Coordinates of C-alpha atoms in Angstrom, one line a residue:
X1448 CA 22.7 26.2 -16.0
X1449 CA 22.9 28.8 -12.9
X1450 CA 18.9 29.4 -12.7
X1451 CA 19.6 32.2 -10.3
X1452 CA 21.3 34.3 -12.8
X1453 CA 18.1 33.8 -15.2
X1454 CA 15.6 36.3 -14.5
X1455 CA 14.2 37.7 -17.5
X1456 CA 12.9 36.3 -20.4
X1457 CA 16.0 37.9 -22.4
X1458 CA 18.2 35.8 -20.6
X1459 CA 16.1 32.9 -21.0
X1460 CA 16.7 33.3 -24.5
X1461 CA 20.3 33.9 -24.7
X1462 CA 20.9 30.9 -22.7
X1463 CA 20.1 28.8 -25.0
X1464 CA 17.1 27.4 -23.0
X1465 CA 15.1 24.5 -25.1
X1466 CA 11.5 24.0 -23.1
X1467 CA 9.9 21.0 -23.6
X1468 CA 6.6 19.6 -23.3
X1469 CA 6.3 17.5 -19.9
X1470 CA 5.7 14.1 -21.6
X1471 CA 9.0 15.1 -23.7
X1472 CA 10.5 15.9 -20.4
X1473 CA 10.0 12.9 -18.5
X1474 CA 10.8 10.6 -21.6
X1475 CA 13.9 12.6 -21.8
X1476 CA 14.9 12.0 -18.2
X1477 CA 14.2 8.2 -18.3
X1478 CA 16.2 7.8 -21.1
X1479 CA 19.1 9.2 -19.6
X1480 CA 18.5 6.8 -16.3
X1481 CA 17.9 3.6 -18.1
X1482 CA 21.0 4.8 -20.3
X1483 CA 23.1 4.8 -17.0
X1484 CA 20.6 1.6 -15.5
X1485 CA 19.8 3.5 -12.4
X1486 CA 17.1 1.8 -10.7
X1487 CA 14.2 4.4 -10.8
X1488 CA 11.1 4.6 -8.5
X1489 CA 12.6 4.0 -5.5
X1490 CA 11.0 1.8 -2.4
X1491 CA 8.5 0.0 -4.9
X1492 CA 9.1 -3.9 -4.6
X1493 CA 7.9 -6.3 -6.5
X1494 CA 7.1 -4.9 -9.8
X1495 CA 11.0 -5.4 -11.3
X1496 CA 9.6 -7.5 -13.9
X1497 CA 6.2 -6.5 -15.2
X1498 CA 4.5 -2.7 -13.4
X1499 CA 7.9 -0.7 -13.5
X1500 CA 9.0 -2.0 -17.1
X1501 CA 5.3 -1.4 -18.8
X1502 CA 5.4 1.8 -16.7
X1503 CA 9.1 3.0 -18.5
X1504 CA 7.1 1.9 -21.8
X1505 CA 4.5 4.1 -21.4
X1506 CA 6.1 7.3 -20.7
X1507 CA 8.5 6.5 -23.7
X1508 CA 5.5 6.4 -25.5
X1509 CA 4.8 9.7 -23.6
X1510 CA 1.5 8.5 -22.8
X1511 CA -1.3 9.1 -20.4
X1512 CA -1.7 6.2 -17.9
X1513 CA -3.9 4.3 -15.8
X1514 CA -2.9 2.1 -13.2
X1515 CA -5.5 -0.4 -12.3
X1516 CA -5.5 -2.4 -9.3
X1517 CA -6.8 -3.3 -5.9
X1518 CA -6.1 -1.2 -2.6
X1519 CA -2.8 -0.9 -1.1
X1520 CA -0.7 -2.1 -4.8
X1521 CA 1.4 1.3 -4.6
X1522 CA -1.0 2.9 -7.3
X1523 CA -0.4 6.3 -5.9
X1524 CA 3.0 6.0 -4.9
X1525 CA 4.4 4.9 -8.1
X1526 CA 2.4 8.5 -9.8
X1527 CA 4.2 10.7 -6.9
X1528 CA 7.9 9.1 -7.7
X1529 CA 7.2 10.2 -11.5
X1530 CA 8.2 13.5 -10.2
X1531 CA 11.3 12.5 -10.4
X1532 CA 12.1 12.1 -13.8
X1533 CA 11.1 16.1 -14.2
X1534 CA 13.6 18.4 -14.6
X1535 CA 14.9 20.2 -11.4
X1536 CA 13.6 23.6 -12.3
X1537 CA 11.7 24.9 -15.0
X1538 CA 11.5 29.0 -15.8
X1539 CA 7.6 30.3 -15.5
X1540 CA 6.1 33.8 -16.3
X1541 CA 6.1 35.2 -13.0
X1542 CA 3.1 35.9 -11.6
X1543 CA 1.3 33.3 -13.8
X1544 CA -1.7 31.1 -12.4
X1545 CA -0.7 28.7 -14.3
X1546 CA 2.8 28.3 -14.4
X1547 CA 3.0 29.6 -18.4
X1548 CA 6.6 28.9 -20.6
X1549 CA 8.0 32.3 -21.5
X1550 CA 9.0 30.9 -24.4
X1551 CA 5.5 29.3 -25.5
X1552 CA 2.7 31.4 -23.2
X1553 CA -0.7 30.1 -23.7
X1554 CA -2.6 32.6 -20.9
X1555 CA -4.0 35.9 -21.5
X1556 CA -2.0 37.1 -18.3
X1557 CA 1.8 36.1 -19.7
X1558 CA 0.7 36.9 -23.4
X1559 CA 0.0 40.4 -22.4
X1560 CA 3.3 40.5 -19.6
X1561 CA 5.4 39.4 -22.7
X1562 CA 4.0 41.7 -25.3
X1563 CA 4.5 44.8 -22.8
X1564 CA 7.9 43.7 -21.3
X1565 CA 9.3 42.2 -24.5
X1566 CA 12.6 40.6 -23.1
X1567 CA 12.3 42.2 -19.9
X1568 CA 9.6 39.9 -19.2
X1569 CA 10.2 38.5 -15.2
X1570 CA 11.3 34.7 -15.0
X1571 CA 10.9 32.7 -12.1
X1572 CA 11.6 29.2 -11.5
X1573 CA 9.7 26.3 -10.4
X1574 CA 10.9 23.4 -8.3
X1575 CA 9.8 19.5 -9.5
X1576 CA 8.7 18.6 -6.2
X1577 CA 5.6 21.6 -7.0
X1578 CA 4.7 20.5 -10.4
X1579 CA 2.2 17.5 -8.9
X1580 CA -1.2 17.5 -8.2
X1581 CA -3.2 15.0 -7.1
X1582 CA -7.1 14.8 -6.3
X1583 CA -8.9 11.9 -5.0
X1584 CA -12.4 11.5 -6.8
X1585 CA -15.4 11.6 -5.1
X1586 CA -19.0 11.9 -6.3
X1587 CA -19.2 15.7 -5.3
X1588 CA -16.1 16.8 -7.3
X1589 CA -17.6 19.3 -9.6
X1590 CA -16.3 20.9 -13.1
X1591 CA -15.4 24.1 -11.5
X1592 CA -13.1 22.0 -8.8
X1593 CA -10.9 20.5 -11.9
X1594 CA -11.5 23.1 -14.8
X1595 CA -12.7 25.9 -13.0
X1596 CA -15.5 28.5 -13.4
X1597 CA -16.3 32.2 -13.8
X1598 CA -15.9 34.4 -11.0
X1599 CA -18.4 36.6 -11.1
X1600 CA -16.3 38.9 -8.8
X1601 CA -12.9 39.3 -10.6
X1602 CA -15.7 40.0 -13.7
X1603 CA -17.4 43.2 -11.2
X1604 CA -13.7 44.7 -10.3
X1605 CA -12.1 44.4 -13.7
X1606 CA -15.4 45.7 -15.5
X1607 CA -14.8 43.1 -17.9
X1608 CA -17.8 40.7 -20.0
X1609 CA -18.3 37.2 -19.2
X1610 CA -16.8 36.8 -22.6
X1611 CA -13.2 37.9 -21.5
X1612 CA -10.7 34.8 -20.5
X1613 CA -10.0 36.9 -17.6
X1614 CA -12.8 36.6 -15.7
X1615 CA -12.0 32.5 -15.7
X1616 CA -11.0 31.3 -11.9
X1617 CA -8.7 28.2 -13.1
X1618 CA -9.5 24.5 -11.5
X1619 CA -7.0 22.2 -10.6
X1620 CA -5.9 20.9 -13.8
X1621 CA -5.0 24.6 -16.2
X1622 CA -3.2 24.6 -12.2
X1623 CA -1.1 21.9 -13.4
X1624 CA -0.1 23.2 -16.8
X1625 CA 3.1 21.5 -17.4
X1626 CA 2.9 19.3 -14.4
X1627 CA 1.7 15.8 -13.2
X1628 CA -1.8 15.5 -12.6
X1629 CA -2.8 12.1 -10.3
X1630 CA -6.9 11.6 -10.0
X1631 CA -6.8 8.6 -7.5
X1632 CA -9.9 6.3 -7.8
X1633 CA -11.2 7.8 -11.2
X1634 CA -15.0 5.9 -11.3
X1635 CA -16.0 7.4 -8.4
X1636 CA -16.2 10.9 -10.3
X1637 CA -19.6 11.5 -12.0
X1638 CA -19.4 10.6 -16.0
X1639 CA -20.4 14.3 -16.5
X1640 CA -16.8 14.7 -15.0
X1641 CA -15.3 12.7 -16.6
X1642 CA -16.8 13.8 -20.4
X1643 CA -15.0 17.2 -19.0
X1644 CA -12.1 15.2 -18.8
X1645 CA -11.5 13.9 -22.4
X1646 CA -12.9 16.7 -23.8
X1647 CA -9.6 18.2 -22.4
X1648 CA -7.6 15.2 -23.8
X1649 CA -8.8 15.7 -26.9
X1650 CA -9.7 18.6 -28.0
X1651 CA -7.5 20.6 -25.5
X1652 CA -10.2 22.9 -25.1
X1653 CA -12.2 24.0 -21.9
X1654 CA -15.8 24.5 -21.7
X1655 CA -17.1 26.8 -18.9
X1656 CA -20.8 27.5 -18.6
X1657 CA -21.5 27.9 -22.1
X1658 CA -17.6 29.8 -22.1
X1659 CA -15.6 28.0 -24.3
X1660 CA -11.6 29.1 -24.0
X1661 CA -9.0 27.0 -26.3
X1662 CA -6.4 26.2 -24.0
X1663 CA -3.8 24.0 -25.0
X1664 CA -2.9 23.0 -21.8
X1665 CA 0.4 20.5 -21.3
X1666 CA -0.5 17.9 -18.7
X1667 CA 0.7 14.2 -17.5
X1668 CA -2.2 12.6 -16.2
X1669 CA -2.2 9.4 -14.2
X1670 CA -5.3 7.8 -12.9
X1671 CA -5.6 5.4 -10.7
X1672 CA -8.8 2.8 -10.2
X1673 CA -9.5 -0.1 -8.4
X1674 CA -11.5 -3.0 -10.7
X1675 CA -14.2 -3.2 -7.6
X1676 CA -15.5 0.4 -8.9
X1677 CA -16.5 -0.7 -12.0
X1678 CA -19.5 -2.5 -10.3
X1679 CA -19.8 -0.7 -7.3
X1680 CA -19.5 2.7 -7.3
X1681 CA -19.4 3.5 -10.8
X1682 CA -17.0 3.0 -14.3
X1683 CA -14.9 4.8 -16.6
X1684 CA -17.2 6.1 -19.3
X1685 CA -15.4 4.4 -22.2
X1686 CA -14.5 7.5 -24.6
X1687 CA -12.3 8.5 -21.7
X1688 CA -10.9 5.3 -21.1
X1689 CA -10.2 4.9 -25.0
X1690 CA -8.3 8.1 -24.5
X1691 CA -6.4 7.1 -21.6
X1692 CA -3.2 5.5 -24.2
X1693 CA -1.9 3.0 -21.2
X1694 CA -3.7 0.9 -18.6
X1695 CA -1.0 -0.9 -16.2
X1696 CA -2.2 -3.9 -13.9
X1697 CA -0.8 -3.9 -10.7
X1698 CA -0.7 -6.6 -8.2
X1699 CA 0.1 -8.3 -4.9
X1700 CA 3.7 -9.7 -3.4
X1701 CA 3.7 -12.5 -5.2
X1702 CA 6.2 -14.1 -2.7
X1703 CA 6.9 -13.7 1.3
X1704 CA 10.1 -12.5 0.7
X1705 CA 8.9 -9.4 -1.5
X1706 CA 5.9 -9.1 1.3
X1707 CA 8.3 -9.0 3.8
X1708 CA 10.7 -6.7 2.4
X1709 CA 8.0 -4.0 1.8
X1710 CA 6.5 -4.4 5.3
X1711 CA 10.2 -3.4 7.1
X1712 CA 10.7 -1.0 5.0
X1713 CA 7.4 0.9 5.9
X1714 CA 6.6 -0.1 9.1
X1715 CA 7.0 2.7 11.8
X1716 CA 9.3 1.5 14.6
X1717 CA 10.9 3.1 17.3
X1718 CA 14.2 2.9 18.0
X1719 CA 13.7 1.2 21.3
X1720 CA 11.3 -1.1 19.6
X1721 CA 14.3 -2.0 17.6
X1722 CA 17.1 -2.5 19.9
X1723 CA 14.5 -4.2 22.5
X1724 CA 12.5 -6.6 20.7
X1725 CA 13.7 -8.9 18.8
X1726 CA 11.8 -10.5 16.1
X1727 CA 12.5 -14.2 14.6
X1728 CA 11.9 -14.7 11.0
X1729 CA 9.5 -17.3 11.7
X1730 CA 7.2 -14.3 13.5
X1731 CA 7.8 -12.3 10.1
X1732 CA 6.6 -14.8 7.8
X1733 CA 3.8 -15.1 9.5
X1734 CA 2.4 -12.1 9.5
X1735 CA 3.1 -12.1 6.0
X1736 CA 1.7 -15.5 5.3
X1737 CA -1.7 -14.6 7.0
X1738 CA -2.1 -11.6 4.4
X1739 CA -1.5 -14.3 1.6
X1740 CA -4.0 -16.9 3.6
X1741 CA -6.9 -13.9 3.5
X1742 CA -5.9 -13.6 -0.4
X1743 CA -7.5 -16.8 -0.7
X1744 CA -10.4 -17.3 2.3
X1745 CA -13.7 -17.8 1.5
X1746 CA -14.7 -15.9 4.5
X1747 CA -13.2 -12.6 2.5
X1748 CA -14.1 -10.4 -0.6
X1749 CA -11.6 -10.9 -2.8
X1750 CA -12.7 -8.2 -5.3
X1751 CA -11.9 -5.9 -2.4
X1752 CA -8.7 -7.1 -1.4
X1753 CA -6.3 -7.3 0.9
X1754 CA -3.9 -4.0 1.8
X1755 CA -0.4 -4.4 1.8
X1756 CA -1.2 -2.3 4.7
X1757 CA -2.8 -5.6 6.6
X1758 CA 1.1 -6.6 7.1
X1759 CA 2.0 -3.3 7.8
X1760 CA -0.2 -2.7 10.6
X1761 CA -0.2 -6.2 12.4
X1762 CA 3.5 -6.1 12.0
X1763 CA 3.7 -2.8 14.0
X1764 CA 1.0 -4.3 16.2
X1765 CA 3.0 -7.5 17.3
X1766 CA 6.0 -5.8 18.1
X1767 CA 3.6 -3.5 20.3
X1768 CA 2.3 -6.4 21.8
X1769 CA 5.3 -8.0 22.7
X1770 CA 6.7 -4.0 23.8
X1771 CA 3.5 -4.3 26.6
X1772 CA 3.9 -7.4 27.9
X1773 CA 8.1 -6.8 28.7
X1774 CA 7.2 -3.0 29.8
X1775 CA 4.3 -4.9 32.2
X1776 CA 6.4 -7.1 33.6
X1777 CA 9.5 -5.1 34.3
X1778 CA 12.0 -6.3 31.9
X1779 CA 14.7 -4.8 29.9
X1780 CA 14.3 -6.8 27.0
X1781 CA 12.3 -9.7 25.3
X1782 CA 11.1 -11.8 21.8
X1783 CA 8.2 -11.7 20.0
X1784 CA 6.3 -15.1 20.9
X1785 CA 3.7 -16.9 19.0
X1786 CA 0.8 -16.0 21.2
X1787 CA 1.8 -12.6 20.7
X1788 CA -0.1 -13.3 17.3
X1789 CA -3.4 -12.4 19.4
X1790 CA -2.1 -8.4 19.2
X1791 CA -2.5 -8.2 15.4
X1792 CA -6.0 -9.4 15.4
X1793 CA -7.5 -5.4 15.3
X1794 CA -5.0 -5.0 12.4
X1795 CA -6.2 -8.0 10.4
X1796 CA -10.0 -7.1 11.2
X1797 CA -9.7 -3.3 10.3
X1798 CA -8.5 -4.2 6.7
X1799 CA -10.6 -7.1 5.6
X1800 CA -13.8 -7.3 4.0
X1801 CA -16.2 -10.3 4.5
X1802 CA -18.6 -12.3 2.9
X1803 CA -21.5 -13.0 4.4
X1804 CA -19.8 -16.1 5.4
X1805 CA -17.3 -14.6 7.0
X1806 CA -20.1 -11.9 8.7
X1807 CA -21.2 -15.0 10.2
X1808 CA -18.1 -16.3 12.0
X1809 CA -17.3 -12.8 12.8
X1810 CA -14.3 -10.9 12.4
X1811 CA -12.5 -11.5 14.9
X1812 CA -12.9 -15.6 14.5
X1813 CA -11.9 -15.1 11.0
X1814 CA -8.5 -13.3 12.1
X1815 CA -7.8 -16.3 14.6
X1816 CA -8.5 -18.8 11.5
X1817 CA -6.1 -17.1 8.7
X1818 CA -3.3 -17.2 11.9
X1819 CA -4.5 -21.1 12.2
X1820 CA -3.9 -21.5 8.7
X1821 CA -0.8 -19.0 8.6
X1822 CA 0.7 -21.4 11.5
X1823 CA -0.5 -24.6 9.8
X1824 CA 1.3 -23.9 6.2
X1825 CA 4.3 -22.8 7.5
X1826 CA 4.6 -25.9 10.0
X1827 CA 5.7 -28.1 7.4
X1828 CA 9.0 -25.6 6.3
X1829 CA 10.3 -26.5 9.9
X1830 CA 8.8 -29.8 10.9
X1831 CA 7.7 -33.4 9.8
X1832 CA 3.9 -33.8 8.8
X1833 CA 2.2 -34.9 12.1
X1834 CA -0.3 -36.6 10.4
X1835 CA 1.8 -38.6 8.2
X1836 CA 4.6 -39.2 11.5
X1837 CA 1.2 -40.4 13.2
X1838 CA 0.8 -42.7 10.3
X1839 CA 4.4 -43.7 9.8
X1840 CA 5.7 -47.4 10.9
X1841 CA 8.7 -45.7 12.3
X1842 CA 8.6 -44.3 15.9
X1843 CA 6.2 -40.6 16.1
X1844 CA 8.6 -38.3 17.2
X1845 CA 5.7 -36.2 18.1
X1846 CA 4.3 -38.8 20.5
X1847 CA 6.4 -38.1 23.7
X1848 CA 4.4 -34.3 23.8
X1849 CA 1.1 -35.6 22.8
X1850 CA 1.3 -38.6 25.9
X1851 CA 2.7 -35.9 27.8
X1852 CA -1.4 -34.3 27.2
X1853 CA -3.1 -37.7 27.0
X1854 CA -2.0 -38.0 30.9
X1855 CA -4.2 -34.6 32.0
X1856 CA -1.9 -32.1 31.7
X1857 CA -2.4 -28.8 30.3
X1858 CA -0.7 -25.8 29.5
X1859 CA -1.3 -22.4 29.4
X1860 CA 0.6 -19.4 27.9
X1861 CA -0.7 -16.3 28.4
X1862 CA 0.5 -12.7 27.4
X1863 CA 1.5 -11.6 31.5
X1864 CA 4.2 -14.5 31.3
X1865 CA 7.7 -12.8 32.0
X1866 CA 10.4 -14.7 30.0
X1867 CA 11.7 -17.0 32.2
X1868 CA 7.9 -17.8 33.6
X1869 CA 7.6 -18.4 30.1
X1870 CA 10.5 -21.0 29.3
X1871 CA 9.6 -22.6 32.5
X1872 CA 6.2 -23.4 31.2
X1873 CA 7.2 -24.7 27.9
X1874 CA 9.7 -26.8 29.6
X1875 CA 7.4 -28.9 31.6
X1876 CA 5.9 -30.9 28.4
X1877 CA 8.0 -33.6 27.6
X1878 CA 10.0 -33.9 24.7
X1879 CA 9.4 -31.0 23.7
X1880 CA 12.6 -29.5 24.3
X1881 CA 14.1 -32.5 22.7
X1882 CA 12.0 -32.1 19.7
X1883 CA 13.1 -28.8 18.7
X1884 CA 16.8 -29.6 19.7
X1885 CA 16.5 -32.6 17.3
X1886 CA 15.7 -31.1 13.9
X1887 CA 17.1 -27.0 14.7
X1888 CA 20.2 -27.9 16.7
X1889 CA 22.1 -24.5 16.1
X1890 CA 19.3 -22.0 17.6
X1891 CA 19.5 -19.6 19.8
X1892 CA 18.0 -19.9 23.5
X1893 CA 14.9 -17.6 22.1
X1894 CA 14.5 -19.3 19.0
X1895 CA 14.3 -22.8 20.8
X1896 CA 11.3 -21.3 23.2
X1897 CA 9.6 -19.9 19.8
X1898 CA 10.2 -23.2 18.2
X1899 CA 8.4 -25.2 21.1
X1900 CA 5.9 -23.0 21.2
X1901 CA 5.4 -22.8 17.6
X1902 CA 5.2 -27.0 17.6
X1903 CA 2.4 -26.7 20.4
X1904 CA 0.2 -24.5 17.8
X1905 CA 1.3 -26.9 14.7
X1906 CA -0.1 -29.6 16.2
X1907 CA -3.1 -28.0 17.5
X1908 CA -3.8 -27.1 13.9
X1909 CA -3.3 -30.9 13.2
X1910 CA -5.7 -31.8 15.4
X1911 CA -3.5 -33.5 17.6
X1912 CA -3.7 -31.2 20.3
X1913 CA -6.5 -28.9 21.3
X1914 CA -6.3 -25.5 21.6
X1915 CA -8.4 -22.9 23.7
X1916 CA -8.3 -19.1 23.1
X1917 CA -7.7 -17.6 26.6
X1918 CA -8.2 -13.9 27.7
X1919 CA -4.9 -13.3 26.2
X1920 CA -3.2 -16.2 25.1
X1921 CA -3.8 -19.7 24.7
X1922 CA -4.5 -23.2 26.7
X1923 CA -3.5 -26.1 25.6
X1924 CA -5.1 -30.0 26.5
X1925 CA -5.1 -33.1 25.2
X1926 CA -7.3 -33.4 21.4
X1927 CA -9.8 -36.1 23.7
X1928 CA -10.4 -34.9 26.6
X1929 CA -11.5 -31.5 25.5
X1930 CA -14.0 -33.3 23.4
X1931 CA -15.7 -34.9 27.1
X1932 CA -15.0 -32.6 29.3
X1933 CA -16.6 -29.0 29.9
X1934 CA -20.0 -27.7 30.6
X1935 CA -23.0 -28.0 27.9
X1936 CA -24.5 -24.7 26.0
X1937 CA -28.3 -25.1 25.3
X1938 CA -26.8 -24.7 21.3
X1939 CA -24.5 -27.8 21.7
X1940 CA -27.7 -30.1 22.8
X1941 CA -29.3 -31.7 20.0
X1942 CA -33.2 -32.5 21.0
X1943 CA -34.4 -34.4 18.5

């Protein structure tokens, strides 16, 4: 259909034009992509098998929907990539407020344009990407922001009653007459607000100061909610909720892969971040695995959650870290390195929420323990168990580095090491090298340091080797000596 060539409502008709009601629309357009098994929804991962099908269900079922889950799930995301199962264009009164079908008007304005102009009625046309509206919900959102309210003005110019539709300013939703309309965090509006609400999903009438106008308006609503409102902030008064047809769980990754997939593709990365830095998959999965370690710490709130935007962030943050340290120190190009872990610590902190255990250790310490644990259950993907190899009747391969400690030597890897500083230090330990060359013969140069590195912090997280958090980086000693050496604080004296 040539839309420009449509401009009245006389051509509407003698195209043939069939409107349809937005639900209608969008169950239409999905049926014709899951006829030709296009993919839909675009840049969500993770939610193949159960969000995206029960999502498809639901607006075959041309329902309204509610997608319930903690922050940083893709709530909002998924609701903004529903506009594209609209049609392209739709034809609108022109002038109308709200967007009204010339073929099924339900305004006073394009009732009275249509029954001057007949079919010389002006059509204009209205792009999908402007038929969605979204309002986050906040205790202050009144009925006049989302319904609207009588302007007293427009009632003084006209000369018109408050008894006459006309004098109605429209809210946000008769705004989004045959359009998508996305209230993120629904609990947090008042339940005055949201009786408003299913009074327009059920009767499809508006109530305005005593005003009531019958307005059948034609509206996809999506809400989003997180199950942490429903204790602290507020709930969904449950007549809405029983009108809300579909209520779709979302969730975490539930695998690194997935977790890691979503973090490269929105991470925000410079070119020269790109062709400089190069980034081993070990340094990936760990990033990711510290997001799935605070998924399950006692030191965090688990009904808050933890952001896909925790990986995000400390991704971005540790190839930043590793950017300063090559920029620092003059260098054209460099690798990510374990104790560049230390950079992501103001991501991790920023998007956790603690206990009041975790208040205790601080939020900083709790960072440094998820990475601890991160490091510790990854360990075992690339190397033998050092406590069972310490155990084992067969020779410890691990024993040559921890002897190399046990003499009094330490070693210290700071973030203001260039690269080949940086090698140099790791090769002093013994074995180490050796180690690494043993069970990953086939790495790279880079890899190899990361490796040795990465067996340093595995075995401090053993407790066969003690580690001490630098001014950035990390010291390493022998597990023993550490535990004699040093100066006494007043708290590590017991006087009893």
């Amino acid at each position: 259909m040539d839309y420009k060539q449509i401009k009245t409502l006389g051509d509407l008709k003698a195209s043939k034009y069939i409107s349809l009601p937005v639900k209608d629309e969008l169950r239409k357009n999905l049926i014709e992509q899951l006829q030709k098994k296009d993919a839909g929804f675009e840049g969500i991962l993770g939610y193949d098998e159960t969000v995206i099908p029960e999502l498809q269900t639901a607006i075959l079922s041309r329902h309204n929907i509610l997608l319930l889950g903690l922050r940083g799930q893709a709530k909002t995301r998924i609701a903004r990539l529903m506009v594209n199962l609209l049609d392209e264009y739709i034809p609108y009164v022109s002038g109308s407020e709200i967007f009204d079908d010339p073929l099924n008007p339900i305004s006073w304005y394009a009732k009275h344009e249509i029954s001057i102009h007949g079919d010389n009625t002006p059509i204009s046309w209205q792009h999908r990407s402007e038929r969605y509206t979204e309002k986050l919900a906040t205790p202050d959102v009144t009925v006049a922001d989302l319904i609207g309210d009588v302007d007293p003005i427009k009632a003084a110019t006209l000369k018109l009653t408050y008894n006459d539709e006309r004098v109605i300013h429209f809210g946000l939703i008769p705004r989004a007459h045959r359009s998508i309309f996305v209230i993120n965090e629904l609990p947090d509006l008042q339940a005055r607000i949201q009786v408003a609400l299913f009074n327009m999903l059920q009767e499809k009438d508006i109530q305005i100061r005593g005003f009531k106008l019958r307005l059948p308006l034609d509206v996809q609503f999506v809400f989003t909610a997180n199950p942490e409102d429903y204790t602290n902030r507020g709930s969904i008064v449950t007549p809405l909720k029983d009108r809300i047809e579909s209520q779709i769980l979302t969730h975490y990754p539930k695998s690194i892969g997935i977790s890691r997939k979503i973090t490269f593709q929105e991470a925000k990365l410079t070119e020269e971040q790109r062709k400089l830095i190069e980034a081993d998959g070990l340094v990936k999965d760990l990033v990711e695995q510290v997001a799935f370690e605070a998924r399950k710490s006692e030191f965090i709130d688990q009904k808050s959650g933890v952001s896909a935007r925790l990986t995000i962030s400390a991704y971005e943050n540790l190839i930043s870290t590793a950017e300063r340290r090559m920029l620092i120190n003059g260098e054209k190009k460099t690798f990510v390195r374990l104790s560049d872990l230390t950079g992501i610590i103001p991501a991790v902190t920023g998007k956790i929420e603690l206990v009041y255990e975790g208040e205790l250790e601080g939020p900083a310490k709790v960072a440094n323990i998820l990475i601890g644990k991160s490091i510790k259950t990854l360990f075992a993907r690339y190397f033998p168990d050092p406590e069972k190899a310490k155990k084992s009747k067969k020779a410890n391969v691990y024993e040559p580095i921890t002897e190399w400690f046990t003499e009094g030597n330490t070693l210290d890897i700071s973030d203001s090491l260039s690269d080949a500083q940086y090698k140099k230090e790791l090769m002093k330990v013994n074995g180490l090298n050796d180690l690494v060359k043993q069970f990953h013969p086939k790495l790279s140069a880079n890899q190899t340091l990361l490796l040795m590195e990465f067996v340093l912090h595995g075995l401090a997280e053993y407790s066969q080797l003690n580690k001490n958090y630098l001014e950035g980086g990390f010291g390493f000693s022998d597990m023993f000596d550490s535990l004699f050496s040093g100066d006494l604080d007043d708290d590590d004296i017991d006087f009893r």
